[in-house]
JSON list of C-alpha atoms in Angstrom, two decimals:
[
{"chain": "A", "resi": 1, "resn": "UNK", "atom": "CA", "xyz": [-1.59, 102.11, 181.55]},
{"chain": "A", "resi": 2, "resn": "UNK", "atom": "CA", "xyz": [-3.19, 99.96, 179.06]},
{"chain": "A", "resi": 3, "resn": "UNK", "atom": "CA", "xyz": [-6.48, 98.22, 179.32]},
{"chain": "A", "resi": 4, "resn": "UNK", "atom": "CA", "xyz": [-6.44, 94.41, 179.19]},
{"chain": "A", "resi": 5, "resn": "UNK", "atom": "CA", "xyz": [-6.89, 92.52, 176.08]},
{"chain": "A", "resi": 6, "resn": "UNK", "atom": "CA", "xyz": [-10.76, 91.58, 177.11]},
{"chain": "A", "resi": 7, "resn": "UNK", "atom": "CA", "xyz": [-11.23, 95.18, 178.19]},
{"chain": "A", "resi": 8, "resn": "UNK", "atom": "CA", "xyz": [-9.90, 96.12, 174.53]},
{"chain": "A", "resi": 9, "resn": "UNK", "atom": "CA", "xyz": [-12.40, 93.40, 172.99]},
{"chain": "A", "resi": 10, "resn": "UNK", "atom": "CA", "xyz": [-15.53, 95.13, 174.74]},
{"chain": "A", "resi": 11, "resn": "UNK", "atom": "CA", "xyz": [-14.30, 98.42, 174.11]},
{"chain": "A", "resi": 12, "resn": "UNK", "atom": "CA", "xyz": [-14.27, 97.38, 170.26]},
{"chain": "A", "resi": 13, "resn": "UNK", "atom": "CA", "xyz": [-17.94, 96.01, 170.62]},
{"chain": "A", "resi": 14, "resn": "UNK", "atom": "CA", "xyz": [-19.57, 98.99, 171.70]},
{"chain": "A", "resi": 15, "resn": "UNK", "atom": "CA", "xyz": [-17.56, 101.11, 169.57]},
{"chain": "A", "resi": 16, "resn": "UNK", "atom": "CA", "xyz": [-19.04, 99.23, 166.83]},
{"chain": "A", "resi": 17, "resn": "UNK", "atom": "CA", "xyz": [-22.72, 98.71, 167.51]},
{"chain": "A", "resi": 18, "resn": "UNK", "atom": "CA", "xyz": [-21.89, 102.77, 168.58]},
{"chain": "A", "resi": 19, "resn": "UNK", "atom": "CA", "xyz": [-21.13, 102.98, 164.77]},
{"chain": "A", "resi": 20, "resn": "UNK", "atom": "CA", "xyz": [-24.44, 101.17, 163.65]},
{"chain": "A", "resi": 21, "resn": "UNK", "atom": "CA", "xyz": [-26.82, 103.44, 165.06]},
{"chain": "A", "resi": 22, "resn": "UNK", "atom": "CA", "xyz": [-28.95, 105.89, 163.79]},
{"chain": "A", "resi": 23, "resn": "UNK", "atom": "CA", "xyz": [-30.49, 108.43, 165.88]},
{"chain": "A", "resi": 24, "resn": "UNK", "atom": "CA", "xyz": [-32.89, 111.21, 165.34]},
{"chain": "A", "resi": 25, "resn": "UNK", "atom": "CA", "xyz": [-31.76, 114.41, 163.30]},
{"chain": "A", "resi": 26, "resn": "UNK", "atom": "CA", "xyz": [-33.52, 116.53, 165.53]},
{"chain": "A", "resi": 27, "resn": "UNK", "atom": "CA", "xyz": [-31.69, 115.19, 168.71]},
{"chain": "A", "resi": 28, "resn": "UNK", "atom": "CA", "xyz": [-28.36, 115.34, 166.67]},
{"chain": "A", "resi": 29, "resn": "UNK", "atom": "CA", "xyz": [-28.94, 119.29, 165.78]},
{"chain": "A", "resi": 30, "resn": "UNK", "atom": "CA", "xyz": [-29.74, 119.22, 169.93]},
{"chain": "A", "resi": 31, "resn": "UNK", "atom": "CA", "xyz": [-26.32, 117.52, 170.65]},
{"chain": "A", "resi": 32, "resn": "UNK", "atom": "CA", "xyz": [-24.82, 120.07, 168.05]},
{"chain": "A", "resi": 33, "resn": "UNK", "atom": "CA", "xyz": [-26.48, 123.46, 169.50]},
{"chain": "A", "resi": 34, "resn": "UNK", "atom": "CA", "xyz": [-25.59, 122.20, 172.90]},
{"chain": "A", "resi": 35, "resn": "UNK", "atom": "CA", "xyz": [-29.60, 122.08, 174.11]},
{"chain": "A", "resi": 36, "resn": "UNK", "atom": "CA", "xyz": [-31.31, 118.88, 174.57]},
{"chain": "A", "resi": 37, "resn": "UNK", "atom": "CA", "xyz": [-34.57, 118.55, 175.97]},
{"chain": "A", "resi": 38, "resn": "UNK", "atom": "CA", "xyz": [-35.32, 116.46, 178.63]},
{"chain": "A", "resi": 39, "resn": "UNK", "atom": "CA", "xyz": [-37.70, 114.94, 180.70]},
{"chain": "A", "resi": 40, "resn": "UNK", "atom": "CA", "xyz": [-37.09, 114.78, 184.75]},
{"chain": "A", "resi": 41, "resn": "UNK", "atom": "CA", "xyz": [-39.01, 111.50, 185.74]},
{"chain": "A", "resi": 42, "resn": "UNK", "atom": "CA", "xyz": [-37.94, 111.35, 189.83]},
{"chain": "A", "resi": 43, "resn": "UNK", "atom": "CA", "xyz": [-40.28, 110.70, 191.93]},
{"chain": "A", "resi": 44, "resn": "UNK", "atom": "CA", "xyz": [-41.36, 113.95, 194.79]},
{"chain": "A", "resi": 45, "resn": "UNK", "atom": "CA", "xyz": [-39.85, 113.27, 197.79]},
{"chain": "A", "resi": 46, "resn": "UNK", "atom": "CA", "xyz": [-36.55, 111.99, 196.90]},
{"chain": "A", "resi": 47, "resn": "UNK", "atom": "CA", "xyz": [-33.98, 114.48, 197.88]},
{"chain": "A", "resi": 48, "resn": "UNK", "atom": "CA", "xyz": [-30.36, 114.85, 196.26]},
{"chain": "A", "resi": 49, "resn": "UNK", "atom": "CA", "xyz": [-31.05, 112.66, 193.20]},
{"chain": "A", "resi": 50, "resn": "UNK", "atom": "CA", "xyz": [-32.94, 113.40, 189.96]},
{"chain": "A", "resi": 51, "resn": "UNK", "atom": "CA", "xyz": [-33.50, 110.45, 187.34]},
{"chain": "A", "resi": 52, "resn": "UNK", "atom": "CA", "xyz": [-34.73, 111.41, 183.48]},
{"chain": "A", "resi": 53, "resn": "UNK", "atom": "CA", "xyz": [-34.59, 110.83, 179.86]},
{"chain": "A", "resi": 54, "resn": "UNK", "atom": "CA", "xyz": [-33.88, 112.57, 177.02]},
{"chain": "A", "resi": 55, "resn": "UNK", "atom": "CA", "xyz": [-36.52, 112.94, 174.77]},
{"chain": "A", "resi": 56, "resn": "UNK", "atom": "CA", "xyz": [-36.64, 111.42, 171.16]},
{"chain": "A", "resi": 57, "resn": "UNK", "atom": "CA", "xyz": [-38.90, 110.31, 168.49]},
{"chain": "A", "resi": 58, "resn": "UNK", "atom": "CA", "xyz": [-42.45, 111.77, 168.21]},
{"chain": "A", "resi": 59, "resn": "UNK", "atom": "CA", "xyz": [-42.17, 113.04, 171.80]},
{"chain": "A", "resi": 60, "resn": "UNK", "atom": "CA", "xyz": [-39.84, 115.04, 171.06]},
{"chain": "A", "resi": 61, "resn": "UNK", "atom": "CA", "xyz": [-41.27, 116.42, 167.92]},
{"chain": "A", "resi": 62, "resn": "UNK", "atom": "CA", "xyz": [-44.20, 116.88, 170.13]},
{"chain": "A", "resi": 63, "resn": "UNK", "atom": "CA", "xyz": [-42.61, 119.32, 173.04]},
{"chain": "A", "resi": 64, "resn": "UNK", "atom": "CA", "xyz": [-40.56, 121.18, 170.28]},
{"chain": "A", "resi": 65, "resn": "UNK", "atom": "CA", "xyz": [-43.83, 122.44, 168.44]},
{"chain": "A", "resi": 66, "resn": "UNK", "atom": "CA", "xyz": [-44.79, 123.33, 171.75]},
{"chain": "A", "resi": 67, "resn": "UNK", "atom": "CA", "xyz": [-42.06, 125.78, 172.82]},
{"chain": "A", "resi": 68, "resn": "UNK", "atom": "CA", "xyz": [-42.17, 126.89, 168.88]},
{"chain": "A", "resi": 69, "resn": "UNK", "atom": "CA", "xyz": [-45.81, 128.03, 169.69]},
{"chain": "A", "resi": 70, "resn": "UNK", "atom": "CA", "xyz": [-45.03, 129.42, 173.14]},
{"chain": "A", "resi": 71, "resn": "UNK", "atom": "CA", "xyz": [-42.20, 131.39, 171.91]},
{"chain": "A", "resi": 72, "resn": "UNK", "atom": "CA", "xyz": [-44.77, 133.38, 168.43]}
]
């Protein structure tokens, strides 16, 4: 089954602005090594669902020195 011509024309979109971004080498080499840290943001009390981010940027840099320091 094919996706519809409009279906195609978003699917092209994203692919594109997917091709345009830059992201952080340290969260590629995460990606690569198959461990990405992550943040768990839900709030206590909510059972059966966990929200989060993954981490980028200086925070990332900053929790990364962290385990580096943990693990000497």
């Amino acid at each position: 089954m094919n996706p519809s011509k409009t279906m195609q024309k978003k699917y092209a979109k994203k692919l594109e602005v997917l091709k345009n971004m830059k992201f952080d080498e340290a969260l590629l080499e995460g990606f690569q090594s198959g461990r990405v840290l992550a943040c768990i943001s839900s709030r206590p009390g909510q059972t059966g669902s966990v929200e989060g981010y993954i981490l980028e940027g200086k925070e990332l840099d900053f929790y990364s020195k962290k385990i580096s320091d943990k693990k000497k």
